[in-house]
Short mmCIF file of C-alpha atoms and ligand atoms in Angstrom, two decimals:
data_model
loop_
_atom_site.label_atom_id
_atom_site.label_comp_id
_atom_site.label_asym_id
_atom_site.label_seq_id
_atom_site.Cartn_x
_atom_site.Cartn_y
_atom_site.Cartn_z
CA UNK A 1 -28.12 -84.78 24.95
CA UNK A 2 -30.93 -84.11 22.20
CA UNK A 3 -31.82 -87.02 20.26
CA UNK A 4 -33.60 -86.11 16.97
CA UNK A 5 -34.87 -89.22 14.78
CA UNK A 6 -34.80 -87.57 11.12
CA UNK A 7 -36.72 -90.20 9.12
CA UNK A 8 -38.20 -90.92 5.98
CA UNK A 9 -38.45 -93.63 3.30
CA UNK A 10 -35.20 -92.65 1.52
CA UNK A 11 -35.46 -94.43 -1.59
CA UNK A 12 -32.36 -93.38 -2.12
CA UNK A 13 -31.39 -90.30 -0.12
CA UNK A 14 -30.71 -87.67 -1.80
CA UNK A 15 -28.46 -84.63 -1.41
CA UNK A 16 -31.87 -82.89 0.16
CA UNK A 17 -31.55 -84.66 2.99
CA UNK A 18 -27.97 -85.20 3.53
CA UNK A 19 -28.38 -81.41 3.90
CA UNK A 20 -31.10 -81.96 6.15
CA UNK A 21 -28.98 -84.13 7.88
CA UNK A 22 -26.26 -81.87 8.13
CA UNK A 23 -27.45 -79.43 9.75
CA UNK A 24 -29.18 -81.27 12.54
CA UNK A 25 -25.81 -83.02 13.90
CA UNK A 26 -25.37 -79.41 14.03
CA UNK A 27 -28.98 -78.16 15.81
CA UNK A 28 -28.43 -82.28 18.16
CA UNK A 29 -26.42 -84.21 20.21
CA UNK A 30 -27.43 -86.82 18.10
CA UNK A 31 -28.68 -87.66 14.94
CA UNK A 32 -30.70 -90.44 13.96
CA UNK A 33 -31.17 -91.22 10.19
CA UNK A 34 -34.48 -93.44 10.39
CA UNK A 35 -35.20 -95.56 7.82
CA UNK A 36 -38.94 -96.27 7.58
CA UNK A 37 -41.74 -98.11 5.38
CA UNK A 38 -43.93 -95.17 4.23
CA UNK A 39 -47.28 -97.35 3.18
CA UNK A 40 -48.48 -95.42 1.19
CA UNK A 41 -45.27 -95.34 -1.48
CA UNK A 42 -44.06 -98.63 -2.77
CA UNK A 43 -40.12 -98.48 -2.16
CA UNK A 44 -37.55 -99.56 -5.38
CA UNK A 45 -35.19 -100.30 -3.53
CA UNK A 46 -34.87 -102.76 -0.47
CA UNK A 47 -34.91 -101.69 3.09
CA UNK A 48 -31.48 -102.64 3.77
CA UNK A 49 -30.18 -101.11 0.10
CA UNK A 50 -32.18 -98.03 1.54
CA UNK A 51 -29.92 -98.56 5.42
CA UNK A 52 -26.16 -99.63 3.64
CA UNK A 53 -26.37 -96.26 0.96
CA UNK A 54 -27.74 -93.88 4.34
CA UNK A 55 -25.62 -95.32 6.08
CA UNK A 56 -22.26 -94.99 3.91
CA UNK A 57 -23.66 -90.79 2.91
CA UNK A 58 -23.20 -90.54 6.51
CA UNK A 59 -20.31 -92.13 7.10
CA UNK A 60 -18.13 -88.74 7.56
CA UNK A 61 -21.01 -87.29 10.45
CA UNK A 62 -19.66 -87.40 13.78
CA UNK A 63 -22.63 -88.25 15.29
CA UNK A 64 -24.94 -89.37 12.75
CA UNK A 65 -25.73 -92.61 12.44
CA UNK A 66 -28.00 -94.83 10.57
CA UNK A 67 -31.04 -97.71 12.36
CA UNK A 68 -34.15 -99.06 10.93
CA UNK A 69 -37.55 -98.22 11.83
CA UNK A 70 -39.13 -102.06 11.90
CA UNK A 71 -42.70 -100.34 12.70
CA UNK A 72 -43.77 -97.44 14.78
CA UNK A 73 -41.76 -93.96 14.39
CA UNK A 74 -42.85 -92.99 18.05
CA UNK A 75 -41.43 -96.25 19.39
CA UNK A 76 -38.22 -95.94 17.77
CA UNK A 77 -37.88 -92.88 19.48
CA UNK A 78 -39.16 -94.21 22.60
CA UNK A 79 -36.50 -97.42 22.81
CA UNK A 80 -33.59 -94.93 22.09
CA UNK A 81 -34.22 -91.52 23.63
CA UNK A 82 -34.91 -89.13 20.92
CA UNK A 83 -37.72 -86.65 22.49
CA UNK A 84 -37.16 -84.69 18.69
CA UNK A 85 -38.58 -85.53 14.97
CA UNK A 86 -36.15 -83.32 12.10
CA UNK A 87 -37.38 -82.36 8.67
CA UNK A 88 -37.14 -80.63 6.01
CA UNK A 89 -39.42 -78.44 4.42
CA UNK A 90 -38.87 -77.67 0.79
CA UNK A 91 -42.34 -75.78 0.06
CA UNK A 92 -46.42 -75.72 0.97
CA UNK A 93 -46.99 -79.30 -0.22
CA UNK A 94 -44.40 -80.91 2.13
CA UNK A 95 -45.62 -78.43 4.72
CA UNK A 96 -49.30 -80.20 4.71
CA UNK A 97 -47.76 -83.67 4.15
CA UNK A 98 -46.02 -83.31 7.05
CA UNK A 99 -48.24 -81.57 9.64
CA UNK A 100 -51.13 -84.56 10.11
CA UNK A 101 -47.92 -86.90 10.76
CA UNK A 102 -45.86 -84.62 12.93
CA UNK A 103 -49.17 -84.25 15.45
CA UNK A 104 -50.00 -87.29 14.72
CA UNK A 105 -46.48 -87.90 16.67
CA UNK A 106 -47.33 -85.97 18.97
CA UNK A 107 -50.33 -87.49 19.67
CA UNK A 108 -48.52 -90.95 19.87
CA UNK A 109 -46.19 -89.61 23.28
CA UNK A 110 -45.94 -85.77 22.84
CA UNK A 111 -42.88 -85.60 20.70
CA UNK A 112 -42.05 -82.63 18.97
CA UNK A 113 -41.07 -82.25 14.99
CA UNK A 114 -38.38 -80.32 13.90
CA UNK A 115 -39.16 -78.42 10.56
CA UNK A 116 -35.91 -77.18 8.78
CA UNK A 117 -35.72 -75.11 5.81
CA UNK A 118 -34.62 -76.67 2.67
CA UNK A 119 -32.20 -74.67 1.01
CA UNK A 120 -32.57 -73.85 -2.50
CA UNK A 121 -29.60 -75.29 -4.12
CA UNK A 122 -31.31 -78.70 -3.24
CA UNK A 123 -35.03 -77.64 -2.89
CA UNK A 124 -35.88 -79.22 -5.98
CA UNK A 125 -34.63 -82.40 -5.23
CA UNK A 126 -37.59 -85.27 -4.75
CA UNK A 127 -36.62 -88.74 -4.10
CA UNK A 128 -39.49 -89.48 -6.07
CA UNK A 129 -38.06 -86.81 -9.16
CA UNK A 130 -34.38 -88.94 -8.15
CA UNK A 131 -36.48 -92.38 -9.66
CA UNK A 132 -38.64 -90.70 -12.07
CA UNK A 133 -35.11 -89.05 -13.78
CA UNK A 134 -33.29 -92.23 -13.70
CA UNK A 135 -36.20 -94.30 -15.04
CA UNK A 136 -35.99 -92.31 -18.05
CA UNK A 137 -31.59 -92.09 -18.20
CA UNK A 138 -31.72 -89.47 -16.62
CA UNK A 139 -28.01 -88.17 -15.16
CA UNK A 140 -29.15 -88.09 -11.44
CA UNK A 141 -25.04 -88.30 -10.02
CA UNK A 142 -25.00 -84.17 -8.43
CA UNK A 143 -28.52 -85.37 -6.89
CA UNK A 144 -28.01 -88.41 -4.56
CA UNK A 145 -24.67 -89.00 -2.66
CA UNK A 146 -21.76 -91.34 -3.84
CA UNK A 147 -22.61 -94.72 -4.99
CA UNK A 148 -26.33 -94.20 -5.39
CA UNK A 149 -26.60 -93.25 -8.84
CA UNK A 150 -25.03 -96.83 -9.42
CA UNK A 151 -27.54 -97.87 -6.85
CA UNK A 152 -30.47 -97.49 -7.68
CA UNK A 153 -29.38 -97.67 -12.49
CA UNK A 154 -29.00 -101.31 -11.48
CA UNK A 155 -31.98 -102.23 -9.03
CA UNK A 156 -33.80 -100.31 -11.89
CA UNK A 157 -32.43 -101.97 -15.10
CA UNK A 158 -33.26 -105.04 -12.83
CA UNK A 159 -36.81 -105.08 -12.62
O1 LIG B 201 -40.24 -90.22 3.46
P1 LIG B 201 -41.40 -89.94 3.59
O2 LIG B 201 -41.93 -91.42 2.95
O3 LIG B 201 -42.32 -88.91 3.23
O4 LIG B 201 -41.17 -90.69 4.90
C1 LIG B 201 -42.63 -90.51 5.32
C2 LIG B 201 -42.33 -92.56 7.60
C3 LIG B 201 -41.55 -93.25 7.15
C4 LIG B 201 -41.26 -91.42 7.89
C5 LIG B 201 -43.69 -92.96 7.89
O5 LIG B 201 -44.37 -93.12 6.59
C6 LIG B 201 -42.87 -93.53 9.00
O6 LIG B 201 -42.92 -92.90 10.36
N1 LIG B 201 -43.61 -94.52 9.26
C7 LIG B 201 -43.15 -95.20 9.90
C8 LIG B 201 -44.70 -95.69 10.08
C9 LIG B 201 -45.12 -94.44 11.45
O7 LIG B 201 -44.50 -94.47 12.23
N2 LIG B 201 -46.66 -94.83 11.10
C10 LIG B 201 -47.26 -93.06 11.65
C11 LIG B 201 -47.29 -91.73 11.26
S1 LIG B 201 -47.90 -90.13 11.41
#
C-alpha cells in the first residue's frame, strides 16, 4: 500500500493541481492532498478555506483525501505512513523551486518526491496568476474547480 502526499499551498486549488492529483490517484493506492503553509508566500485564503475548497474539488476521486499540514510536511508523512511526495512540474522554473524542497525532504527523512509533468492543457495555470486575473476582474471560472472562483472573488472583494 503506497500512500503519496501531494503538498502545496493550494491558494486556491486549480485545475492544474487537480490534474496532478487525478493522475497521482492512478499511480498510488492513496493520495493525500496536504494543504500547507509556504512561509515565503502570503496566502489570500485561510487554511481552513483552502482545505474546504480542495476537499470539494476531490470529493468524486476515490482514494483521495485532503488534510491540513500543521507543521513540517515530513512529519505529516511519517504520521500517516506516506512514503512518496507527489508534485507537478510545468517547466524549468517549477523544477528550480521544487528541487531544493525535494532534496531537503529526502535529507530529513529519506522520503522521495515523484514529479509528474503538467498536462499541456493546464500548464499555464498557477494559483498566483489566477489571483492576479481575479484581482483585475478577469474570468477565472475555467481555471479552477467549481465553487473556487466565487470563494476567491468574495475574499478578494472583502480584502
Ligand atoms: O504550493 P507551494 O507553495 O509551492 O508548496 C510549498 C509547500 C507548502 C509544499 C512547502 O512550503 C512546504 O512543504 N511547507 C510545509 C513546511 C515544510 O515542510 N517546510 C520545509 C519544506 S522543504
